[in-house]
PDB file of C-alpha atoms in Angstrom:
ATOM      1  CA  UNK K 719       0.055  -0.085  -0.205  1.00 53.00           C
ATOM      2  CA  UNK K 720       1.236   3.268  -0.758  1.00 60.00           C
ATOM      3  CA  UNK K 721       1.652   6.351   1.576  1.00 84.00           C
ATOM      4  CA  UNK K 722      -1.420   7.636  -0.476  1.00 86.00           C
ATOM      5  CA  UNK K 723      -3.443   4.523   0.071  1.00 89.00           C
ATOM      6  CA  UNK K 724      -2.525   4.032   3.842  1.00 92.00           C
ATOM      7  CA  UNK K 725      -3.508   8.050   4.389  1.00 92.00           C
ATOM      8  CA  UNK K 726      -6.895   7.430   2.504  1.00 93.00           C
ATOM      9  CA  UNK K 727      -7.236   4.295   4.469  1.00 95.00           C
ATOM     10  CA  UNK K 728      -6.499   6.271   8.019  1.00 96.00           C
ATOM     11  CA  UNK K 729      -8.859   8.752   6.792  1.00 97.00           C
ATOM     12  CA  UNK K 730     -11.817   6.492   6.409  1.00 97.00           C
ATOM     13  CA  UNK K 731     -10.836   4.399   9.718  1.00 98.00           C
ATOM     14  CA  UNK K 732     -10.485   7.499  11.636  1.00 98.00           C
ATOM     15  CA  UNK K 733     -13.681   8.997  10.892  1.00 98.00           C
ATOM     16  CA  UNK K 734     -15.532   5.283  11.435  1.00 98.00           C
ATOM     17  CA  UNK K 735     -14.145   5.738  14.878  1.00 98.00           C
ATOM     18  CA  UNK K 736     -15.334   9.204  15.627  1.00 98.00           C
ATOM     19  CA  UNK K 737     -18.911   8.423  14.286  1.00 98.00           C
ATOM     20  CA  UNK K 738     -18.796   5.018  16.295  1.00 98.00           C
ATOM     21  CA  UNK K 739     -18.254   6.792  19.660  1.00 98.00           C
ATOM     22  CA  UNK K 740     -21.085   9.389  18.658  1.00 97.00           C
ATOM     23  CA  UNK K 741     -23.312   6.767  17.758  1.00 96.00           C
ATOM     24  CA  UNK K 742     -22.641   5.499  21.927  1.00 96.00           C
ATOM     25  CA  UNK K 743     -23.917   8.695  23.373  1.00 96.00           C
ATOM     26  CA  UNK K 744     -27.438   8.328  24.183  1.00 96.00           C
ATOM     27  CA  UNK K 745     -29.795  10.808  23.643  1.00 96.00           C
ATOM     28  CA  UNK K 746     -30.169  12.327  26.655  1.00 95.00           C
ATOM     29  CA  UNK K 747     -26.631  13.241  26.971  1.00 96.00           C
ATOM     30  CA  UNK K 748     -26.475  15.090  23.545  1.00 97.00           C
ATOM     31  CA  UNK K 749     -27.018  18.743  25.101  1.00 95.00           C
ATOM     32  CA  UNK K 750     -24.134  17.919  27.702  1.00 95.00           C
ATOM     33  CA  UNK K 751     -21.720  21.013  27.899  1.00 94.00           C
ATOM     34  CA  UNK K 752     -19.127  20.524  30.918  1.00 91.00           C
ATOM     35  CA  UNK K 753     -18.660  24.203  32.325  1.00 88.00           C
ATOM     36  CA  UNK K 754     -14.449  23.790  31.057  1.00 85.00           C
ATOM     37  CA  UNK K 755     -15.152  22.965  27.589  1.00 89.00           C
ATOM     38  CA  UNK K 756     -15.890  24.416  24.237  1.00 90.00           C
ATOM     39  CA  UNK K 757     -18.260  22.378  22.777  1.00 94.00           C
ATOM     40  CA  UNK K 758     -21.092  20.277  23.822  1.00 95.00           C
ATOM     41  CA  UNK K 759     -21.426  16.408  23.479  1.00 95.00           C
ATOM     42  CA  UNK K 760     -23.940  16.968  20.453  1.00 96.00           C
ATOM     43  CA  UNK K 761     -21.849  19.915  19.519  1.00 96.00           C
ATOM     44  CA  UNK K 762     -18.853  17.923  18.952  1.00 96.00           C
ATOM     45  CA  UNK K 763     -20.846  16.929  15.491  1.00 96.00           C
ATOM     46  CA  UNK K 764     -21.511  20.443  14.841  1.00 96.00           C
ATOM     47  CA  UNK K 765     -17.463  21.163  15.302  1.00 96.00           C
ATOM     48  CA  UNK K 766     -16.468  18.287  13.320  1.00 97.00           C
ATOM     49  CA  UNK K 767     -18.988  19.137  10.131  1.00 96.00           C
ATOM     50  CA  UNK K 768     -17.567  22.593  10.204  1.00 95.00           C
ATOM     51  CA  UNK K 769     -14.010  21.622   9.928  1.00 96.00           C
ATOM     52  CA  UNK K 770     -14.552  19.140   7.576  1.00 97.00           C
ATOM     53  CA  UNK K 771     -16.520  21.597   5.302  1.00 96.00           C
ATOM     54  CA  UNK K 772     -13.462  23.745   5.836  1.00 95.00           C
ATOM     55  CA  UNK K 773     -11.052  21.889   4.719  1.00 97.00           C
ATOM     56  CA  UNK K 774     -13.232  20.452   1.882  1.00 97.00           C
ATOM     57  CA  UNK K 775     -13.561  23.972   0.529  1.00 96.00           C
ATOM     58  CA  UNK K 776     -10.031  24.612   1.139  1.00 97.00           C
ATOM     59  CA  UNK K 777      -8.913  21.098  -0.922  1.00 97.00           C
ATOM     60  CA  UNK K 778     -11.462  22.142  -4.013  1.00 97.00           C
ATOM     61  CA  UNK K 779      -9.653  25.422  -4.189  1.00 96.00           C
ATOM     62  CA  UNK K 780      -6.157  24.062  -4.271  1.00 96.00           C
ATOM     63  CA  UNK K 781      -7.063  21.785  -6.742  1.00 96.00           C
ATOM     64  CA  UNK K 782      -8.802  23.503  -8.763  1.00 96.00           C
ATOM     65  CA  UNK K 783      -5.548  25.938  -8.505  1.00 95.00           C
ATOM     66  CA  UNK K 784      -2.372  24.310  -7.286  1.00 93.00           C
ATOM     67  CA  UNK K 785      -0.002  26.758  -8.240  1.00 92.00           C
ATOM     68  CA  UNK K 786      -1.612  29.714  -6.909  1.00 94.00           C
ATOM     69  CA  UNK K 787      -2.113  31.073  -3.762  1.00 95.00           C
ATOM     70  CA  UNK K 788      -5.418  30.425  -1.764  1.00 95.00           C
ATOM     71  CA  UNK K 789      -6.325  33.296   0.710  1.00 94.00           C
ATOM     72  CA  UNK K 790      -8.359  31.014   3.001  1.00 94.00           C
ATOM     73  CA  UNK K 791      -9.564  33.790   5.320  1.00 93.00           C
ATOM     74  CA  UNK K 792     -13.326  33.620   4.132  1.00 92.00           C
ATOM     75  CA  UNK K 793     -13.720  30.078   4.620  1.00 92.00           C
ATOM     76  CA  UNK K 794     -12.460  30.387   8.060  1.00 88.00           C
ATOM     77  CA  UNK K 795     -15.224  32.527   9.097  1.00 90.00           C
ATOM     78  CA  UNK K 796     -17.583  30.732   8.004  1.00 88.00           C
ATOM     79  CA  UNK K 797     -16.404  27.906   9.632  1.00 90.00           C
ATOM     80  CA  UNK K 798     -16.245  29.871  13.263  1.00 89.00           C
ATOM     81  CA  UNK K 799     -19.719  31.004  12.324  1.00 89.00           C
ATOM     82  CA  UNK K 800     -20.421  27.361  11.799  1.00 89.00           C
ATOM     83  CA  UNK K 801     -18.749  26.376  14.820  1.00 88.00           C
ATOM     84  CA  UNK K 802     -20.025  28.847  17.203  1.00 89.00           C
ATOM     85  CA  UNK K 803     -23.160  26.345  17.411  1.00 91.00           C
ATOM     86  CA  UNK K 804     -20.973  23.398  18.751  1.00 93.00           C
ATOM     87  CA  UNK K 805     -21.737  25.017  22.529  1.00 92.00           C
ATOM     88  CA  UNK K 806     -25.801  23.867  21.533  1.00 92.00           C
ATOM     89  CA  UNK K 807     -26.975  20.154  22.264  1.00 92.00           C
ATOM     90  CA  UNK K 808     -28.510  17.928  19.782  1.00 94.00           C
ATOM     91  CA  UNK K 809     -31.468  16.168  19.836  1.00 95.00           C
ATOM     92  CA  UNK K 810     -31.687  12.650  18.498  1.00 95.00           C
ATOM     93  CA  UNK K 811     -33.128  14.018  14.851  1.00 96.00           C
ATOM     94  CA  UNK K 812     -30.611  16.490  14.844  1.00 96.00           C
ATOM     95  CA  UNK K 813     -27.811  13.996  15.603  1.00 96.00           C
ATOM     96  CA  UNK K 814     -28.779  12.226  12.750  1.00 96.00           C
ATOM     97  CA  UNK K 815     -29.026  14.829  10.237  1.00 97.00           C
ATOM     98  CA  UNK K 816     -25.868  16.063  11.655  1.00 97.00           C
ATOM     99  CA  UNK K 817     -24.356  12.270  11.042  1.00 98.00           C
ATOM    100  CA  UNK K 818     -26.046  12.586   7.435  1.00 98.00           C
ATOM    101  CA  UNK K 819     -24.001  15.825   6.770  1.00 97.00           C
ATOM    102  CA  UNK K 820     -20.738  14.292   8.474  1.00 98.00           C
ATOM    103  CA  UNK K 821     -21.225  11.348   5.474  1.00 98.00           C
ATOM    104  CA  UNK K 822     -21.506  13.563   2.618  1.00 98.00           C
ATOM    105  CA  UNK K 823     -19.175  15.987   3.821  1.00 98.00           C
ATOM    106  CA  UNK K 824     -16.617  13.170   4.140  1.00 98.00           C
ATOM    107  CA  UNK K 825     -17.358  11.522   1.299  1.00 98.00           C
ATOM    108  CA  UNK K 826     -17.021  14.957  -0.673  1.00 98.00           C
ATOM    109  CA  UNK K 827     -13.326  15.219   0.536  1.00 98.00           C
ATOM    110  CA  UNK K 828     -12.904  11.286   0.272  1.00 97.00           C
ATOM    111  CA  UNK K 829     -13.669  11.234  -3.625  1.00 97.00           C
ATOM    112  CA  UNK K 830     -11.511  14.827  -4.312  1.00 97.00           C
ATOM    113  CA  UNK K 831      -8.464  12.950  -2.473  1.00 96.00           C
ATOM    114  CA  UNK K 832      -9.097   9.597  -4.617  1.00 94.00           C
ATOM    115  CA  UNK K 833      -8.543  12.030  -7.878  1.00 94.00           C
ATOM    116  CA  UNK K 834      -5.300  13.257  -6.597  1.00 95.00           C
ATOM    117  CA  UNK K 835      -2.386  11.041  -7.655  1.00 92.00           C
ATOM    118  CA  UNK K 836       0.586   9.720  -6.099  1.00 87.00           C
ATOM    119  CA  UNK K 837       2.701  11.635  -7.986  1.00 85.00           C
ATOM    120  CA  UNK K 838       0.700  15.248  -6.974  1.00 91.00           C
ATOM    121  CA  UNK K 839       0.127  14.063  -3.547  1.00 92.00           C
ATOM    122  CA  UNK K 840       2.724  15.945  -1.759  1.00 90.00           C
ATOM    123  CA  UNK K 841       2.621  19.103  -3.631  1.00 94.00           C
ATOM    124  CA  UNK K 842       1.985  21.997  -1.704  1.00 96.00           C
ATOM    125  CA  UNK K 843      -0.105  25.124  -2.563  1.00 96.00           C
ATOM    126  CA  UNK K 844       0.110  28.122  -0.810  1.00 97.00           C
ATOM    127  CA  UNK K 845      -2.584  28.817   1.647  1.00 97.00           C
ATOM    128  CA  UNK K 846      -3.012  31.963   3.867  1.00 96.00           C
ATOM    129  CA  UNK K 847      -5.618  31.030   6.833  1.00 94.00           C
ATOM    130  CA  UNK K 848      -7.729  32.882   9.255  1.00 89.00           C
ATOM    131  CA  UNK K 849      -4.900  33.603  11.993  1.00 84.00           C
ATOM    132  CA  UNK K 850      -1.954  33.048   9.816  1.00 84.00           C
ATOM    133  CA  UNK K 851      -1.640  36.912   9.909  1.00 86.00           C
ATOM    134  CA  UNK K 852      -1.652  36.996   6.055  1.00 83.00           C
ATOM    135  CA  UNK K 853       1.570  34.520   6.159  1.00 93.00           C
ATOM    136  CA  UNK K 854       0.375  31.513   3.860  1.00 95.00           C
ATOM    137  CA  UNK K 855       0.992  27.993   4.794  1.00 95.00           C
ATOM    138  CA  UNK K 856       1.979  25.156   2.085  1.00 96.00           C
ATOM    139  CA  UNK K 857      -0.464  23.329   1.901  1.00 96.00           C
ATOM    140  CA  UNK K 858      -1.576  19.761  -0.154  1.00 96.00           C
ATOM    141  CA  UNK K 859      -3.321  16.934  -0.153  1.00 96.00           C
ATOM    142  CA  UNK K 860      -1.337  14.827   2.261  1.00 95.00           C
ATOM    143  CA  UNK K 861      -1.419  17.892   4.879  1.00 96.00           C
ATOM    144  CA  UNK K 862      -5.648  17.633   4.713  1.00 97.00           C
ATOM    145  CA  UNK K 863      -5.879  13.951   4.932  1.00 97.00           C
ATOM    146  CA  UNK K 864      -3.796  13.711   7.831  1.00 96.00           C
ATOM    147  CA  UNK K 865      -5.389  16.854   9.332  1.00 96.00           C
ATOM    148  CA  UNK K 866      -8.947  15.616   9.326  1.00 98.00           C
ATOM    149  CA  UNK K 867      -8.091  12.044  10.376  1.00 97.00           C
ATOM    150  CA  UNK K 868      -5.767  13.536  13.431  1.00 97.00           C
ATOM    151  CA  UNK K 869      -8.810  15.718  14.062  1.00 97.00           C
ATOM    152  CA  UNK K 870     -11.624  12.730  14.144  1.00 98.00           C
ATOM    153  CA  UNK K 871      -9.192  10.545  16.324  1.00 98.00           C
ATOM    154  CA  UNK K 872      -8.869  13.964  18.199  1.00 97.00           C
ATOM    155  CA  UNK K 873     -12.615  13.630  19.533  1.00 97.00           C
ATOM    156  CA  UNK K 874     -13.030  10.101  19.983  1.00 98.00           C
ATOM    157  CA  UNK K 875     -11.202  10.282  23.676  1.00 97.00           C
ATOM    158  CA  UNK K 876     -13.367  13.292  23.778  1.00 95.00           C
ATOM    159  CA  UNK K 877     -16.470  12.057  23.425  1.00 97.00           C
ATOM    160  CA  UNK K 878     -15.800   9.807  25.953  1.00 96.00           C
ATOM    161  CA  UNK K 879     -14.634  12.561  28.603  1.00 95.00           C
ATOM    162  CA  UNK K 880     -17.596  14.309  28.199  1.00 95.00           C
ATOM    163  CA  UNK K 881     -19.539  11.353  28.483  1.00 95.00           C
ATOM    164  CA  UNK K 882     -18.244  10.365  31.327  1.00 95.00           C
ATOM    165  CA  UNK K 883     -18.791  14.079  32.675  1.00 93.00           C
ATOM    166  CA  UNK K 884     -22.584  13.603  31.682  1.00 94.00           C
ATOM    167  CA  UNK K 885     -22.534  10.590  33.795  1.00 92.00           C
ATOM    168  CA  UNK K 886     -20.884  11.716  36.915  1.00 90.00           C
ATOM    169  CA  UNK K 887     -23.201  15.213  36.842  1.00 86.00           C
ATOM    170  CA  UNK K 888     -25.980  12.855  36.321  1.00 75.00           C
ATOM    171  CA  UNK K 889     -25.333  11.040  39.144  1.00 68.00           C
ATOM    172  CA  UNK K 890     -24.642  13.499  41.656  1.00 64.00           C
ATOM    173  CA  UNK K 891     -27.779  15.443  40.714  1.00 63.00           C
ATOM    174  CA  UNK K 892     -29.766  12.178  41.227  1.00 57.00           C
ATOM    175  CA  UNK K 893     -30.575  11.872  37.707  1.00 57.00           C
TER     176      UNK K 893
END
């Protein structure tokens, strides 16, 4: 398996781990927000969707114009707007809808990544991200794949931590 193929497999596996973790959250816990956290349990889906959408848009732009500098600050503003809702909990129907959205966003990115040849995998496009003070950051398909896989994996233990916090809060309040 090439580095390109193994990166795509890791990306798929990471999404599956995150989705499995979210599917294991009881409906009653989806609104839980720890006082020390930026995301409710259900809001993690809102947050992850915002990040996958962001990098999908960046990927689309760098594949369309690989040698042109990309100013992604407007993409990041959209992500920040979406991400602001991640403190809100979700109902069961909203979780189902957010999981469907995640599947669609992930599939879009995976489909686009599948069009990148192994030879082009490491090609870098200068990208100006929000918060980079106008400095460009060399970004390629391989980077985006690794960042998204890492982001999914970052939130798997996060789900478990928040779920434990919800359980502890429920025990202490007698619910």
